[in-house]
């Protein structure tokens, strides 16, 4: 990376980091669900997502399809409403990139580890009706001095996916379902990282 590119990235990072700095100063900006009772214990046992109100819609003239659902993480009782449009959600046509991930809220994912945002990434293959959800979340319910981050994933063929199709649009929905959530990584965060209470920090 050239010095100029590096400077530009640092500037971009600092711009995004404004919110991060206030995370350390304001515990009300800690990631939601972090202090939910038994958050850590549940995340270390077999856990699950609950996926509700799933709807898929593709206007056939459009290169992208829309997918939305509510996602409850049963470890910390946190619900995310995911609403996304992406070309990778369209069936066939060779458009599907197997490694395409779409952020739950369709936003760009900014990788700032210190932000400790709950991030949710989604992959949906219309042909096989396979839905993969990756989420990163945080717990410090046992002791705020020892916060923990978790990476988990679910991978399911959506059951009873039912569609109404016209010449111009395909609309589909599915009944609510529970998805096994495999926690494939657990990582320790710096002391009090989620609280902004670290001694010596202002
Ligand atoms: C979980 O979240 C739901 C909806 O946000 C809320 O009604 C419920 O009381 C929460 N459960 C617990 C145990 O806090
Ligand atoms: C999604 O989860 C899988 C584990 O099933 C992991 O290997 C992969 O790196 C994750 N991808 C992203 C973009 O988080
Ligand atoms: C799918 O439909 C079948 C038949 O109606 C039903 O037995 C099954 O429980 C449904 N599965 C889900 C996840 O709703
Ligand atoms: C498909 O869904 C869209 C958006 O929800 C709706 O406006 C439209 O009427 C639906 N069309 C059919 C044929 O169900
Ligand atoms: C099936 C399952 O994991 N259910 C749990 C969902 O999460 C709530 C709390 O968020 C627990 O009370 C349930 O046992």
Tab-separated table of C-alpha atoms and ligand atoms in Angstrom:
chain	number	residue	atom	x	y	z
A	1	UNK	CA	0.000	0.000	0.000
A	2	UNK	CA	1.389	3.388	-0.919
A	3	UNK	CA	1.793	6.047	1.712
A	4	UNK	CA	-0.931	8.114	0.048
A	5	UNK	CA	-3.386	5.192	-0.001
A	6	UNK	CA	-2.524	4.441	3.601
A	7	UNK	CA	-3.170	8.041	4.607
A	8	UNK	CA	-6.475	7.980	2.794
A	9	UNK	CA	-7.488	4.748	4.584
A	10	UNK	CA	-6.522	6.191	7.940
A	11	UNK	CA	-8.567	9.295	7.257
A	12	UNK	CA	-11.537	7.132	6.230
A	13	UNK	CA	-11.065	5.015	9.338
A	14	UNK	CA	-10.901	8.065	11.599
A	15	UNK	CA	-14.030	9.392	9.984
A	16	UNK	CA	-15.827	6.131	10.754
A	17	UNK	CA	-14.185	5.949	14.163
A	18	UNK	CA	-15.978	9.012	15.529
A	19	UNK	CA	-18.789	6.712	16.629
A	20	UNK	CA	-16.265	4.236	18.059
A	21	UNK	CA	-14.730	6.803	20.343
A	22	UNK	CA	-18.111	7.589	21.833
A	23	UNK	CA	-18.695	3.858	22.383
A	24	UNK	CA	-15.856	3.891	24.875
A	25	UNK	CA	-17.248	6.913	26.645
A	26	UNK	CA	-20.900	6.003	26.678
A	27	UNK	CA	-21.986	2.563	27.871
A	28	UNK	CA	-25.471	3.162	26.461
A	29	UNK	CA	-23.859	2.621	23.031
A	30	UNK	CA	-22.644	-0.862	23.992
A	31	UNK	CA	-23.808	-3.537	21.528
A	32	UNK	CA	-27.426	-4.516	22.187
A	33	UNK	CA	-27.938	-7.778	24.045
A	34	UNK	CA	-24.455	-7.723	25.602
A	35	UNK	CA	-25.718	-7.876	29.195
A	36	UNK	CA	-28.725	-10.124	28.588
A	37	UNK	CA	-28.845	-12.657	31.447
A	38	UNK	CA	-27.041	-15.880	30.451
A	39	UNK	CA	-25.853	-14.340	27.153
A	40	UNK	CA	-22.381	-15.916	27.560
A	41	UNK	CA	-23.653	-19.265	28.813
A	42	UNK	CA	-26.258	-19.583	26.061
A	43	UNK	CA	-23.724	-18.615	23.405
A	44	UNK	CA	-21.445	-21.411	24.547
A	45	UNK	CA	-24.169	-24.043	24.337
A	46	UNK	CA	-26.143	-25.200	21.319
A	47	UNK	CA	-28.230	-22.169	20.428
A	48	UNK	CA	-30.552	-21.007	17.699
A	49	UNK	CA	-31.961	-18.236	15.576
A	50	UNK	CA	-35.687	-17.795	15.134
A	51	UNK	CA	-36.471	-16.585	11.608
A	52	UNK	CA	-39.849	-14.914	11.191
A	53	UNK	CA	-41.843	-13.132	8.480
A	54	UNK	CA	-39.566	-14.223	5.644
A	55	UNK	CA	-40.508	-12.655	2.325
A	56	UNK	CA	-38.802	-12.789	-1.037
A	57	UNK	CA	-39.735	-10.700	-4.028
A	58	UNK	CA	-38.242	-10.464	-7.499
A	59	UNK	CA	-39.528	-8.134	-10.174
A	60	UNK	CA	-38.463	-10.083	-13.205
A	61	UNK	CA	-37.219	-7.009	-15.072
A	62	UNK	CA	-34.885	-6.167	-12.186
A	63	UNK	CA	-31.362	-7.576	-11.867
A	64	UNK	CA	-31.796	-7.752	-8.066
A	65	UNK	CA	-34.281	-9.448	-5.760
A	66	UNK	CA	-35.440	-8.353	-2.344
A	67	UNK	CA	-35.291	-10.532	0.770
A	68	UNK	CA	-36.449	-9.692	4.253
A	69	UNK	CA	-37.024	-11.418	7.588
A	70	UNK	CA	-36.822	-10.861	11.333
A	71	UNK	CA	-33.942	-12.647	12.998
A	72	UNK	CA	-33.958	-13.432	16.722
A	73	UNK	CA	-30.722	-14.611	18.289
A	74	UNK	CA	-31.834	-16.769	21.196
A	75	UNK	CA	-28.528	-16.303	23.029
A	76	UNK	CA	-29.132	-12.643	23.767
A	77	UNK	CA	-32.781	-12.143	22.775
A	78	UNK	CA	-31.704	-9.661	20.109
A	79	UNK	CA	-33.938	-9.198	17.067
A	80	UNK	CA	-32.641	-7.760	13.818
A	81	UNK	CA	-34.913	-6.851	10.934
A	82	UNK	CA	-33.041	-7.803	7.784
A	83	UNK	CA	-34.146	-6.137	4.552
A	84	UNK	CA	-31.852	-6.491	1.563
A	85	UNK	CA	-31.770	-6.287	-2.198
A	86	UNK	CA	-29.054	-8.079	-4.131
A	87	UNK	CA	-28.359	-9.607	-7.518
A	88	UNK	CA	-27.084	-12.776	-5.812
A	89	UNK	CA	-30.659	-13.450	-4.597
A	90	UNK	CA	-31.866	-13.941	-8.178
A	91	UNK	CA	-32.288	-17.519	-9.371
A	92	UNK	CA	-30.039	-19.002	-12.003
A	93	UNK	CA	-28.580	-17.042	-14.886
A	94	UNK	CA	-25.062	-17.741	-13.645
A	95	UNK	CA	-25.254	-14.600	-11.517
A	96	UNK	CA	-24.988	-16.314	-8.183
A	97	UNK	CA	-21.598	-15.894	-6.637
A	98	UNK	CA	-21.270	-18.622	-4.066
A	99	UNK	CA	-19.269	-16.333	-1.807
A	100	UNK	CA	-21.608	-13.349	-2.057
A	101	UNK	CA	-22.552	-11.926	1.341
A	102	UNK	CA	-25.108	-9.207	1.844
A	103	UNK	CA	-25.316	-7.177	5.035
A	104	UNK	CA	-28.635	-7.616	6.826
A	105	UNK	CA	-29.510	-3.936	6.415
A	106	UNK	CA	-27.899	-3.763	2.944
A	107	UNK	CA	-25.277	-1.362	4.313
A	108	UNK	CA	-21.594	-1.641	3.586
A	109	UNK	CA	-19.863	-3.596	6.298
A	110	UNK	CA	-17.197	-1.409	7.847
A	111	UNK	CA	-14.581	-3.534	9.535
A	112	UNK	CA	-13.593	-1.690	12.672
A	113	UNK	CA	-13.023	-4.345	15.341
A	114	UNK	CA	-13.211	-1.789	18.141
A	115	UNK	CA	-16.733	-0.795	17.169
A	116	UNK	CA	-18.147	-4.064	18.550
A	117	UNK	CA	-21.225	-3.685	16.407
A	118	UNK	CA	-23.500	-6.664	16.061
A	119	UNK	CA	-23.042	-7.527	12.401
A	120	UNK	CA	-25.233	-9.848	10.373
A	121	UNK	CA	-24.362	-11.188	6.923
A	122	UNK	CA	-26.726	-13.127	4.701
A	123	UNK	CA	-26.407	-15.437	1.724
A	124	UNK	CA	-29.470	-16.742	-0.096
A	125	UNK	CA	-29.535	-19.046	-3.077
A	126	UNK	CA	-32.936	-18.922	-4.765
A	127	UNK	CA	-32.422	-22.128	-6.727
A	128	UNK	CA	-31.788	-24.337	-3.679
A	129	UNK	CA	-33.670	-22.027	-1.262
A	130	UNK	CA	-30.634	-22.195	0.994
A	131	UNK	CA	-30.264	-19.436	3.571
A	132	UNK	CA	-26.991	-18.840	5.416
A	133	UNK	CA	-26.792	-16.260	8.192
A	134	UNK	CA	-23.520	-15.232	9.871
A	135	UNK	CA	-23.663	-13.063	12.954
A	136	UNK	CA	-21.112	-11.537	15.326
A	137	UNK	CA	-22.372	-10.604	18.796
A	138	UNK	CA	-20.984	-9.806	22.231
A	139	UNK	CA	-21.628	-10.783	25.847
A	140	UNK	CA	-20.370	-9.420	29.161
A	141	UNK	CA	-23.252	-10.459	31.377
A	142	UNK	CA	-21.064	-12.477	33.765
A	143	UNK	CA	-18.422	-9.820	34.390
A	144	UNK	CA	-17.954	-6.612	32.350
A	145	UNK	CA	-14.215	-6.981	32.874
A	146	UNK	CA	-14.192	-10.084	30.651
A	147	UNK	CA	-16.280	-9.393	27.550
A	148	UNK	CA	-16.520	-12.085	24.880
A	149	UNK	CA	-17.290	-11.932	21.169
A	150	UNK	CA	-18.951	-14.734	19.220
A	151	UNK	CA	-19.120	-15.617	15.535
A	152	UNK	CA	-22.012	-17.921	14.671
A	153	UNK	CA	-23.600	-19.261	11.537
A	154	UNK	CA	-26.809	-21.000	10.489
A	155	UNK	CA	-27.253	-22.851	7.212
A	156	UNK	CA	-30.709	-24.104	6.246
A	157	UNK	CA	-32.889	-24.980	3.325
A	158	UNK	CA	-35.976	-22.840	3.922
A	159	UNK	CA	-38.916	-25.217	4.394
A	160	UNK	CA	-42.271	-24.670	2.716
A	161	UNK	CA	-41.073	-21.717	0.670
A	162	UNK	CA	-44.195	-20.820	-1.310
A	163	UNK	CA	-44.369	-18.520	-4.301
A	164	UNK	CA	-46.904	-16.641	-6.377
A	165	UNK	CA	-45.551	-15.858	-9.795
A	166	UNK	CA	-46.897	-13.564	-12.504
A	167	UNK	CA	-45.324	-12.422	-15.771
A	168	UNK	CA	-43.650	-9.550	-13.967
A	169	UNK	CA	-42.986	-10.634	-10.397
A	170	UNK	CA	-42.286	-13.599	-8.176
A	171	UNK	CA	-43.378	-13.192	-4.536
A	172	UNK	CA	-42.542	-15.856	-1.978
A	173	UNK	CA	-42.890	-16.393	1.753
A	174	UNK	CA	-42.192	-19.115	4.289
A	175	UNK	CA	-43.496	-20.051	7.726
A	176	UNK	CA	-41.399	-19.006	10.733
A	177	UNK	CA	-38.700	-21.482	11.689
A	178	UNK	CA	-35.890	-22.169	14.135
A	179	UNK	CA	-32.385	-22.450	12.717
A	180	UNK	CA	-29.532	-24.217	14.463
A	181	UNK	CA	-26.864	-21.600	15.224
A	182	UNK	CA	-23.339	-23.004	15.175
A	183	UNK	CA	-20.935	-20.839	17.167
A	184	UNK	CA	-17.677	-21.401	15.313
A	185	UNK	CA	-15.532	-18.818	17.055
A	186	UNK	CA	-15.297	-17.185	20.461
A	187	UNK	CA	-12.822	-14.419	21.216
A	188	UNK	CA	-11.895	-12.400	24.283
A	189	UNK	CA	-12.102	-8.606	24.152
A	190	UNK	CA	-10.035	-6.135	26.175
A	191	UNK	CA	-11.242	-5.626	29.766
A	192	UNK	CA	-14.411	-3.510	29.979
A	193	UNK	CA	-14.363	-3.038	26.195
A	194	UNK	CA	-18.153	-2.963	26.041
A	195	UNK	CA	-18.657	-0.726	29.053
A	196	UNK	CA	-16.319	2.237	28.703
A	197	UNK	CA	-15.496	1.721	32.367
A	198	UNK	CA	-11.879	0.727	32.065
A	199	UNK	CA	-9.906	2.295	34.928
A	200	UNK	CA	-7.728	5.084	33.575
A	201	UNK	CA	-9.863	5.640	30.507
A	202	UNK	CA	-11.946	8.736	30.273
B	1	LIG	C1	-36.966	-10.653	24.640
B	1	LIG	O1	-37.333	-9.639	23.717
B	1	LIG	C2	-38.733	-9.470	23.581
B	1	LIG	C3	-39.005	-8.498	22.455
B	1	LIG	O2	-37.982	-7.609	22.274
B	1	LIG	C4	-39.304	-8.994	24.903
B	1	LIG	O3	-40.688	-8.823	24.800
B	1	LIG	C5	-38.980	-10.045	25.958
B	1	LIG	O4	-39.416	-9.590	27.222
B	1	LIG	C6	-37.499	-10.314	26.022
B	1	LIG	N1	-37.230	-11.438	26.932
B	1	LIG	C7	-36.505	-11.304	28.017
B	1	LIG	C8	-36.352	-12.541	28.834
B	1	LIG	O5	-35.969	-10.237	28.330
B	2	LIG	C1	-19.428	-17.226	7.738
B	2	LIG	O1	-19.398	-18.380	8.578
B	2	LIG	C2	-18.529	-19.407	8.137
B	2	LIG	C3	-18.661	-20.556	9.111
B	2	LIG	O2	-19.768	-21.304	8.769
B	2	LIG	C4	-17.125	-18.901	8.089
B	2	LIG	O3	-16.268	-19.914	7.628
B	2	LIG	C5	-17.048	-17.706	7.165
B	2	LIG	O4	-15.749	-17.166	7.194
B	2	LIG	C6	-18.028	-16.644	7.584
B	2	LIG	N1	-17.993	-15.597	6.573
B	2	LIG	C7	-18.145	-14.315	6.863
B	2	LIG	C8	-18.027	-13.354	5.709
B	2	LIG	O5	-18.375	-13.925	7.992
B	3	LIG	C1	-43.952	-27.663	6.097
B	3	LIG	O1	-45.190	-28.201	5.690
B	3	LIG	C2	-45.428	-29.532	6.144
B	3	LIG	C3	-46.710	-30.041	5.516
B	3	LIG	O2	-47.735	-29.089	5.651
B	3	LIG	C4	-45.466	-29.518	7.651
B	3	LIG	O3	-45.652	-30.821	8.149
B	3	LIG	C5	-44.171	-28.960	8.195
B	3	LIG	O4	-44.227	-28.860	9.605
B	3	LIG	C6	-43.885	-27.597	7.608
B	3	LIG	N1	-42.572	-27.157	8.039
B	3	LIG	C7	-42.342	-25.927	8.518
B	3	LIG	C8	-40.951	-25.623	8.930
B	3	LIG	O5	-43.225	-25.098	8.623
B	4	LIG	C1	-45.747	-8.900	-4.845
B	4	LIG	O1	-45.264	-8.160	-3.730
B	4	LIG	C2	-45.336	-6.763	-3.924
B	4	LIG	C3	-44.629	-6.104	-2.747
B	4	LIG	O2	-44.991	-6.704	-1.564
B	4	LIG	C4	-46.806	-6.361	-4.059
B	4	LIG	O3	-46.897	-4.971	-4.241
B	4	LIG	C5	-47.420	-7.095	-5.230
B	4	LIG	O4	-48.794	-6.821	-5.287
B	4	LIG	C6	-47.213	-8.598	-5.105
B	4	LIG	N1	-47.670	-9.247	-6.321
B	4	LIG	C7	-48.257	-10.414	-6.336
B	4	LIG	C8	-48.648	-10.966	-7.677
B	4	LIG	O5	-48.466	-11.072	-5.298
B	5	LIG	C1	-35.315	-22.756	21.558
B	5	LIG	C2	-34.608	-21.716	22.315
B	5	LIG	O1	-33.385	-21.563	22.219
B	5	LIG	N1	-35.376	-20.928	23.091
B	5	LIG	C3	-34.832	-19.847	23.891
B	5	LIG	C4	-34.965	-18.554	23.163
B	5	LIG	O2	-34.380	-17.505	23.893
B	5	LIG	C5	-35.112	-17.265	25.076
B	5	LIG	C6	-34.467	-16.063	25.711
B	5	LIG	O3	-34.025	-15.193	24.762
B	5	LIG	C7	-35.066	-18.503	25.957
B	5	LIG	O4	-35.899	-18.281	27.089
B	5	LIG	C8	-35.584	-19.723	25.195
B	5	LIG	O5	-35.380	-20.897	25.946
